[in-house]
Amino acid sequence: MNGIKITFLPSGKSVVVRAGISVLDASRRAGVVIATRCQGKAACMMCKVVHRADSGLSEPTGPEILKLGGLEQTGIRLSCQARVIGEVVVEVPETPLQAAVRRKLAEQQEDDGKLW
C-alpha cells in the first residue's frame, strides 16, 4: 500500500494511511487513544494534538479555526478536523487524568526511595 506515515508522540507509534484521512481516524488505526465526545464533529475540543508548522497536515477548516480561536497558530489542531496530506509527527497531549496518574506515580517512586 502506498501511503503516508503518521507518527504519534509520546508513544512513538506509527501507521501508514491514505491521504485525506483525519488524524483522529489515523490514531485509531495506530492504536493511539485520542479522547473525544463529539465523534469528530469539532464540537467538544477534546481531541487537540500538537504539530510543527512544516508538517503534513491540511490547512485548518473554518469550524476548526472558530473553535480553536487562534490556538492553531501555536501548532494546536483538532485531530478530527486535521487531515493527513504528507508525512507528519503529532504529539498527543496528556489528559488531566493521565497527568494526575503520572504525578501520583512519581510521588510514590519518590516515597519508595525514602523508606530505606
Backbone as ProteinMPNN parsed JSONL, in Angstrom:
{"seq_chain_A": "MNGIKITFLPSGKSVVVRAGISVLDASRRAGVVIATRCQGKAACMMCKVVHRADSGLSEPTGPEILKLGGLEQTGIRLSCQARVIGEVVVEVPETPLQAAVRRKLAEQQEDDGKLW", "coords_chain_A": {"N_chain_A": [[0.828, -1.189, 0.0], [0.664, 2.105, -0.972], [1.211, 4.947, 0.837], [0.935, 7.382, 3.471], [3.015, 8.191, 6.144], [2.257, 8.563, 9.538], [3.208, 9.605, 12.705], [2.832, 9.191, 16.17], [3.378, 10.918, 19.134], [3.621, 10.86, 22.692], [4.023, 8.13, 22.373], [5.307, 7.008, 20.175], [4.231, 5.401, 18.264], [3.448, 4.452, 14.927], [1.72, 4.694, 11.777], [0.756, 3.809, 8.476], [-1.155, 5.596, 6.253], [-3.886, 6.506, 4.033], [-3.918, 9.449, 1.982], [-5.707, 12.274, 3.142], [-7.139, 11.204, 5.258], [-8.442, 11.691, 8.553], [-6.578, 12.879, 11.391], [-7.525, 11.868, 13.765], [-8.867, 9.479, 12.967], [-6.647, 8.145, 11.937], [-5.183, 7.832, 14.274], [-6.695, 5.981, 15.644], [-6.355, 3.747, 14.037], [-3.706, 3.296, 14.526], [-3.749, 2.523, 17.102], [-3.677, 4.423, 19.074], [-4.929, 6.338, 21.631], [-7.074, 9.02, 21.419], [-8.9, 11.28, 23.1], [-12.388, 11.992, 22.719], [-15.644, 13.438, 22.505], [-17.539, 14.122, 20.708], [-17.642, 12.592, 18.437], [-16.03, 13.383, 16.27], [-16.889, 15.88, 15.207], [-15.979, 18.428, 15.593], [-16.875, 19.673, 17.924], [-16.374, 19.301, 20.662], [-13.775, 19.923, 21.509], [-11.907, 18.234, 22.672], [-10.054, 16.678, 21.342], [-7.498, 17.674, 20.799], [-4.292, 18.031, 19.256], [-0.74, 18.45, 18.868], [1.384, 19.898, 16.482], [4.193, 20.455, 14.251], [4.805, 23.461, 12.413], [5.654, 23.001, 9.794], [4.563, 20.621, 9.03], [2.83, 17.723, 7.611], [-0.028, 18.322, 7.431], [-3.412, 19.171, 6.571], [-4.703, 22.47, 5.812], [-6.206, 24.429, 8.435], [-9.732, 24.059, 8.952], [-12.734, 26.079, 8.508], [-14.67, 25.727, 10.7], [-12.884, 24.602, 12.555], [-10.994, 26.649, 12.976], [-12.647, 28.572, 14.143], [-13.356, 27.229, 16.534], [-10.838, 26.822, 17.768], [-9.88, 29.392, 18.115], [-7.514, 30.904, 17.504], [-5.522, 29.301, 18.56], [-4.572, 27.531, 16.703], [-2.487, 28.76, 15.471], [-0.387, 28.296, 17.116], [0.336, 25.748, 16.704], [-1.503, 23.911, 17.544], [-4.036, 21.626, 16.817], [-7.277, 20.3, 15.927], [-7.774, 16.947, 16.069], [-9.821, 15.65, 14.797], [-10.454, 17.212, 12.668], [-8.139, 17.931, 11.279], [-6.416, 16.865, 8.454], [-4.426, 14.295, 7.05], [-1.902, 14.968, 4.826], [0.658, 14.695, 4.127], [3.802, 13.269, 5.235], [3.919, 13.153, 8.765], [4.414, 14.139, 12.182], [2.78, 14.012, 15.186], [1.951, 15.264, 18.403], [0.304, 13.9, 21.128], [-1.291, 15.402, 23.62], [-1.18, 14.983, 27.229], [-4.044, 13.872, 29.007], [-5.998, 15.417, 31.632], [-6.437, 13.416, 33.581], [-4.446, 11.492, 32.964], [-2.185, 13.038, 33.501], [-2.497, 13.442, 36.273], [-2.271, 10.797, 37.219], [0.361, 10.232, 36.406], [1.779, 12.087, 37.991], [1.138, 11.124, 40.55], [2.273, 8.564, 40.499], [4.962, 9.294, 40.285], [5.294, 10.573, 42.736], [4.944, 8.354, 44.427], [7.17, 6.801, 43.711], [9.172, 8.465, 44.598], [8.604, 8.475, 47.341], [9.066, 5.745, 47.89], [11.799, 5.599, 47.673], [12.571, 6.908, 49.954], [11.987, 5.264, 52.042], [13.933, 3.378, 52.736]], "CA_chain_A": [[0.0, 0.0, 0.0], [1.333, 3.398, -0.967], [0.503, 5.798, 1.772], [1.654, 8.429, 4.18], [3.313, 7.792, 7.517], [1.984, 9.487, 10.635], [3.778, 9.119, 13.959], [2.219, 9.8, 17.342], [4.213, 11.042, 20.322], [4.909, 10.31, 23.097], [4.079, 6.672, 22.256], [6.185, 6.6, 19.087], [3.519, 4.524, 17.331], [3.276, 4.978, 13.573], [0.836, 3.954, 10.889], [0.713, 4.33, 7.109], [-2.559, 5.836, 5.922], [-4.118, 7.17, 2.748], [-4.039, 10.903, 2.065], [-7.039, 12.784, 3.392], [-7.732, 10.644, 6.474], [-8.259, 12.585, 9.696], [-5.601, 12.444, 12.384], [-8.271, 11.058, 14.726], [-9.036, 8.134, 12.404], [-5.317, 7.536, 11.855], [-4.773, 7.43, 15.631], [-7.413, 4.744, 15.963], [-5.691, 2.661, 13.302], [-2.4, 3.06, 15.157], [-3.949, 2.092, 18.479], [-3.391, 5.554, 19.948], [-6.198, 6.887, 22.109], [-7.289, 10.465, 21.499], [-10.232, 11.437, 23.676], [-13.366, 12.809, 22.021], [-17.027, 13.2, 22.89], [-18.456, 14.555, 19.65], [-17.473, 11.703, 17.292], [-15.34, 14.02, 15.157], [-17.667, 16.972, 14.608], [-15.366, 19.694, 16.025], [-17.765, 20.286, 18.901], [-16.02, 19.119, 22.076], [-12.423, 20.45, 21.763], [-11.104, 17.29, 23.449], [-9.118, 15.896, 20.519], [-6.381, 18.513, 20.372], [-2.943, 17.5, 19.094], [0.247, 19.485, 18.563], [2.246, 19.562, 15.344], [5.091, 21.521, 13.81], [4.231, 24.25, 11.324], [6.037, 22.463, 8.482], [4.117, 19.23, 8.966], [1.975, 17.31, 6.514], [-1.461, 18.379, 7.73], [-4.201, 20.115, 5.792], [-4.951, 23.772, 6.443], [-7.37, 24.375, 9.332], [-11.05, 24.339, 8.371], [-13.453, 27.182, 9.143], [-15.137, 25.369, 12.048], [-11.741, 24.373, 13.441], [-10.446, 27.959, 13.321], [-13.578, 29.176, 15.104], [-13.241, 26.518, 17.813], [-9.519, 26.991, 18.382], [-9.726, 30.794, 18.487], [-6.131, 31.357, 17.394], [-4.566, 28.282, 19.017], [-3.993, 26.842, 15.541], [-1.24, 29.451, 15.148], [0.655, 27.785, 18.012], [0.577, 24.349, 16.375], [-2.563, 23.049, 18.065], [-5.077, 21.292, 15.838], [-8.265, 19.305, 16.323], [-7.437, 15.749, 15.29], [-10.972, 15.236, 13.992], [-10.553, 18.089, 11.506], [-6.861, 17.946, 10.56], [-6.269, 15.755, 7.511], [-3.049, 13.931, 6.718], [-1.603, 15.173, 3.404], [2.073, 14.384, 3.974], [4.35, 12.646, 6.444], [3.727, 14.066, 9.889], [4.556, 13.7, 13.565], [1.911, 14.797, 16.067], [2.03, 14.946, 19.827], [-0.991, 13.796, 21.793], [-1.073, 15.876, 24.993], [-1.766, 14.219, 28.323], [-5.327, 14.299, 29.553], [-5.834, 15.721, 33.063], [-6.346, 12.171, 34.344], [-3.118, 10.929, 32.734], [-1.228, 13.875, 34.225], [-2.653, 13.159, 37.703], [-1.713, 9.464, 37.461], [1.813, 10.348, 36.274], [2.278, 12.77, 39.189], [0.981, 10.223, 41.703], [3.306, 7.524, 40.379], [6.245, 9.921, 40.593], [5.312, 10.749, 44.193], [5.142, 7.043, 45.039], [8.563, 6.415, 43.496], [9.951, 9.3, 45.495], [8.374, 7.956, 48.688], [9.707, 4.438, 47.993], [13.221, 5.845, 47.871], [12.788, 7.444, 51.294], [11.71, 4.237, 53.039], [15.122, 2.625, 53.139]], "C_chain_A": [[0.866, 1.245, 0.0], [0.534, 4.31, -0.065], [1.442, 6.77, 2.431], [1.82, 7.99, 5.631], [2.972, 8.921, 8.482], [2.482, 8.826, 11.914], [3.179, 9.913, 15.107], [3.204, 9.781, 18.501], [3.297, 11.271, 21.52], [5.054, 8.802, 22.875], [5.075, 6.198, 21.201], [5.513, 5.684, 18.085], [3.32, 5.228, 16.001], [2.313, 4.104, 12.803], [0.921, 4.611, 9.516], [-0.751, 4.399, 6.701], [-2.666, 6.465, 4.536], [-4.243, 8.673, 2.98], [-5.491, 11.283, 2.299], [-7.716, 12.231, 4.634], [-7.505, 11.631, 7.623], [-7.209, 12.002, 10.643], [-6.279, 11.555, 13.422], [-8.452, 9.631, 14.218], [-7.698, 7.405, 12.292], [-4.863, 7.054, 13.231], [-5.451, 6.129, 16.026], [-6.774, 3.556, 15.263], [-4.351, 2.301, 13.915], [-2.53, 2.545, 16.58], [-3.6, 3.163, 19.489], [-4.721, 6.187, 20.343], [-6.134, 8.41, 22.135], [-8.732, 10.636, 21.959], [-11.109, 12.347, 22.818], [-14.756, 12.456, 22.537], [-17.987, 13.405, 21.729], [-18.377, 13.69, 18.392], [-16.925, 12.425, 16.061], [-16.08, 15.148, 14.481], [-17.169, 18.36, 15.031], [-16.213, 20.411, 17.064], [-17.227, 20.251, 20.33], [-14.651, 19.667, 22.455], [-11.52, 19.49, 22.534], [-9.954, 16.676, 22.645], [-7.93, 16.71, 20.017], [-5.079, 17.707, 20.281], [-2.034, 18.67, 18.74], [1.11, 19.002, 17.41], [3.171, 20.733, 15.046], [4.5, 22.207, 12.587], [4.533, 23.667, 9.941], [5.56, 21.027, 8.274], [3.133, 18.999, 7.831], [0.502, 17.248, 6.86], [-2.134, 19.402, 6.826], [-4.307, 21.442, 6.537], [-6.163, 23.648, 7.36], [-8.662, 24.743, 8.598], [-11.695, 25.524, 9.094], [-13.95, 26.85, 10.537], [-13.989, 25.163, 13.037], [-11.136, 25.704, 13.893], [-11.336, 28.653, 14.349], [-13.446, 28.545, 16.479], [-11.926, 26.831, 18.52], [-9.227, 28.442, 18.755], [-8.292, 31.3, 18.485], [-5.099, 30.339, 17.849], [-3.906, 27.55, 17.859], [-2.672, 27.491, 15.133], [-0.085, 29.0, 16.029], [0.93, 26.302, 17.768], [-0.471, 23.397, 16.9], [-3.62, 22.863, 16.986], [-6.072, 20.337, 16.482], [-8.031, 18.083, 15.454], [-8.602, 15.271, 14.435], [-11.094, 16.05, 12.713], [-9.285, 18.097, 10.655], [-6.735, 16.684, 9.715], [-4.799, 15.545, 7.186], [-2.859, 14.11, 5.211], [-0.135, 14.902, 3.09], [2.577, 13.775, 5.269], [4.322, 13.642, 7.594], [3.974, 13.355, 11.215], [3.659, 14.603, 14.394], [2.094, 14.329, 17.498], [0.628, 14.959, 20.407], [-0.772, 14.228, 23.241], [-1.731, 14.96, 26.027], [-3.149, 14.765, 28.667], [-5.094, 14.675, 31.015], [-5.703, 14.462, 33.919], [-4.967, 11.541, 34.184], [-2.065, 11.715, 33.504], [-1.29, 13.596, 35.725], [-2.047, 11.807, 38.063], [-0.19, 9.519, 37.402], [2.41, 11.012, 37.516], [2.222, 11.855, 40.407], [2.036, 9.118, 41.677], [4.684, 8.083, 40.709], [6.386, 10.142, 42.093], [5.593, 9.42, 44.901], [6.58, 6.574, 44.883], [9.473, 7.196, 44.428], [9.839, 8.797, 46.938], [9.06, 6.611, 48.894], [11.195, 4.612, 48.25], [13.539, 6.329, 49.282], [12.596, 6.386, 52.385], [12.98, 3.56, 53.541], [16.248, 3.539, 53.178]], "O_chain_A": [[1.711, 1.417, 0.879], [-0.685, 4.424, -0.201], [2.584, 6.956, 2.011], [0.887, 7.486, 6.257], [3.347, 10.075, 8.273], [2.216, 7.652, 12.173], [3.037, 11.134, 15.036], [3.793, 8.744, 18.808], [2.234, 11.864, 21.333], [6.114, 8.247, 23.164], [5.628, 5.105, 21.32], [6.16, 5.23, 17.141], [3.059, 6.43, 15.946], [2.112, 2.933, 13.125], [1.132, 5.819, 9.407], [-1.489, 3.417, 6.786], [-1.673, 6.895, 3.949], [-4.633, 9.108, 4.063], [-6.398, 10.683, 1.722], [-8.767, 12.733, 5.032], [-6.49, 12.326, 7.655], [-6.989, 10.792, 10.684], [-5.679, 10.595, 13.905], [-8.217, 8.677, 14.959], [-7.62, 6.198, 12.522], [-4.237, 6.001, 13.35], [-4.842, 5.276, 16.671], [-6.666, 2.476, 15.843], [-3.908, 1.154, 13.84], [-1.534, 2.17, 17.199], [-3.263, 2.857, 20.633], [-5.536, 6.527, 19.485], [-5.269, 9.006, 22.777], [-9.666, 10.193, 21.29], [-10.64, 13.341, 22.264], [-15.011, 11.325, 22.951], [-19.118, 12.919, 21.759], [-18.989, 14.029, 17.379], [-17.313, 12.112, 14.936], [-15.911, 15.355, 13.279], [-17.871, 19.354, 14.841], [-16.259, 21.641, 17.079], [-17.598, 21.103, 21.137], [-14.391, 19.859, 23.643], [-10.461, 19.902, 23.006], [-8.979, 16.204, 23.23], [-7.418, 16.458, 18.926], [-4.805, 16.834, 21.104], [-2.501, 19.744, 18.36], [1.516, 17.841, 17.367], [2.964, 21.85, 15.522], [3.771, 21.585, 11.815], [3.736, 23.831, 9.017], [6.098, 20.306, 7.434], [2.667, 19.936, 7.182], [-0.152, 16.235, 6.612], [-1.513, 20.365, 6.377], [-4.036, 21.522, 7.735], [-7.058, 22.846, 7.092], [-8.676, 25.624, 7.738], [-11.245, 25.919, 10.17], [-13.688, 27.603, 11.475], [-14.107, 25.507, 14.213], [-10.801, 25.865, 15.066], [-10.843, 29.248, 15.307], [-13.425, 29.253, 17.485], [-11.906, 27.077, 19.726], [-8.401, 28.692, 19.632], [-7.9, 32.05, 19.379], [-3.914, 30.495, 17.555], [-2.81, 27.009, 18.006], [-1.829, 26.841, 14.517], [1.073, 29.286, 15.726], [1.665, 25.67, 18.527], [-0.345, 22.186, 16.72], [-4.041, 23.818, 16.333], [-5.755, 19.654, 17.456], [-8.084, 18.175, 14.228], [-8.395, 14.561, 13.451], [-11.766, 15.627, 11.772], [-9.359, 18.253, 9.436], [-6.925, 15.572, 10.208], [-4.031, 16.499, 7.064], [-3.559, 13.487, 4.413], [0.264, 14.883, 1.926], [1.872, 13.763, 6.278], [4.655, 14.816, 7.428], [3.771, 12.148, 11.347], [3.766, 15.827, 14.315], [2.355, 13.156, 17.762], [-0.136, 15.902, 20.205], [-0.139, 13.507, 24.012], [-2.702, 14.262, 25.736], [-3.383, 15.973, 28.621], [-4.077, 14.283, 31.586], [-4.937, 14.448, 34.883], [-4.376, 11.1, 35.169], [-1.156, 11.13, 34.093], [-0.252, 13.521, 36.382], [-1.385, 11.678, 39.092], [0.484, 8.926, 38.244], [3.429, 10.556, 38.035], [3.159, 11.821, 41.205], [2.619, 8.78, 42.707], [5.489, 7.406, 41.349], [7.458, 9.929, 42.66], [6.375, 9.365, 45.85], [7.153, 6.012, 45.816], [10.43, 6.651, 44.979], [10.833, 8.705, 47.658], [9.588, 6.357, 49.977], [11.785, 3.823, 48.988], [14.667, 6.171, 49.751], [13.003, 6.596, 53.527], [13.049, 3.207, 54.719], [17.365, 3.129, 53.494]]}, "name": "protein", "num_of_chains": 1, "seq": "MNGIKITFLPSGKSVVVRAGISVLDASRRAGVVIATRCQGKAACMMCKVVHRADSGLSEPTGPEILKLGGLEQTGIRLSCQARVIGEVVVEVPETPLQAAVRRKLAEQQEDDGKLW"}
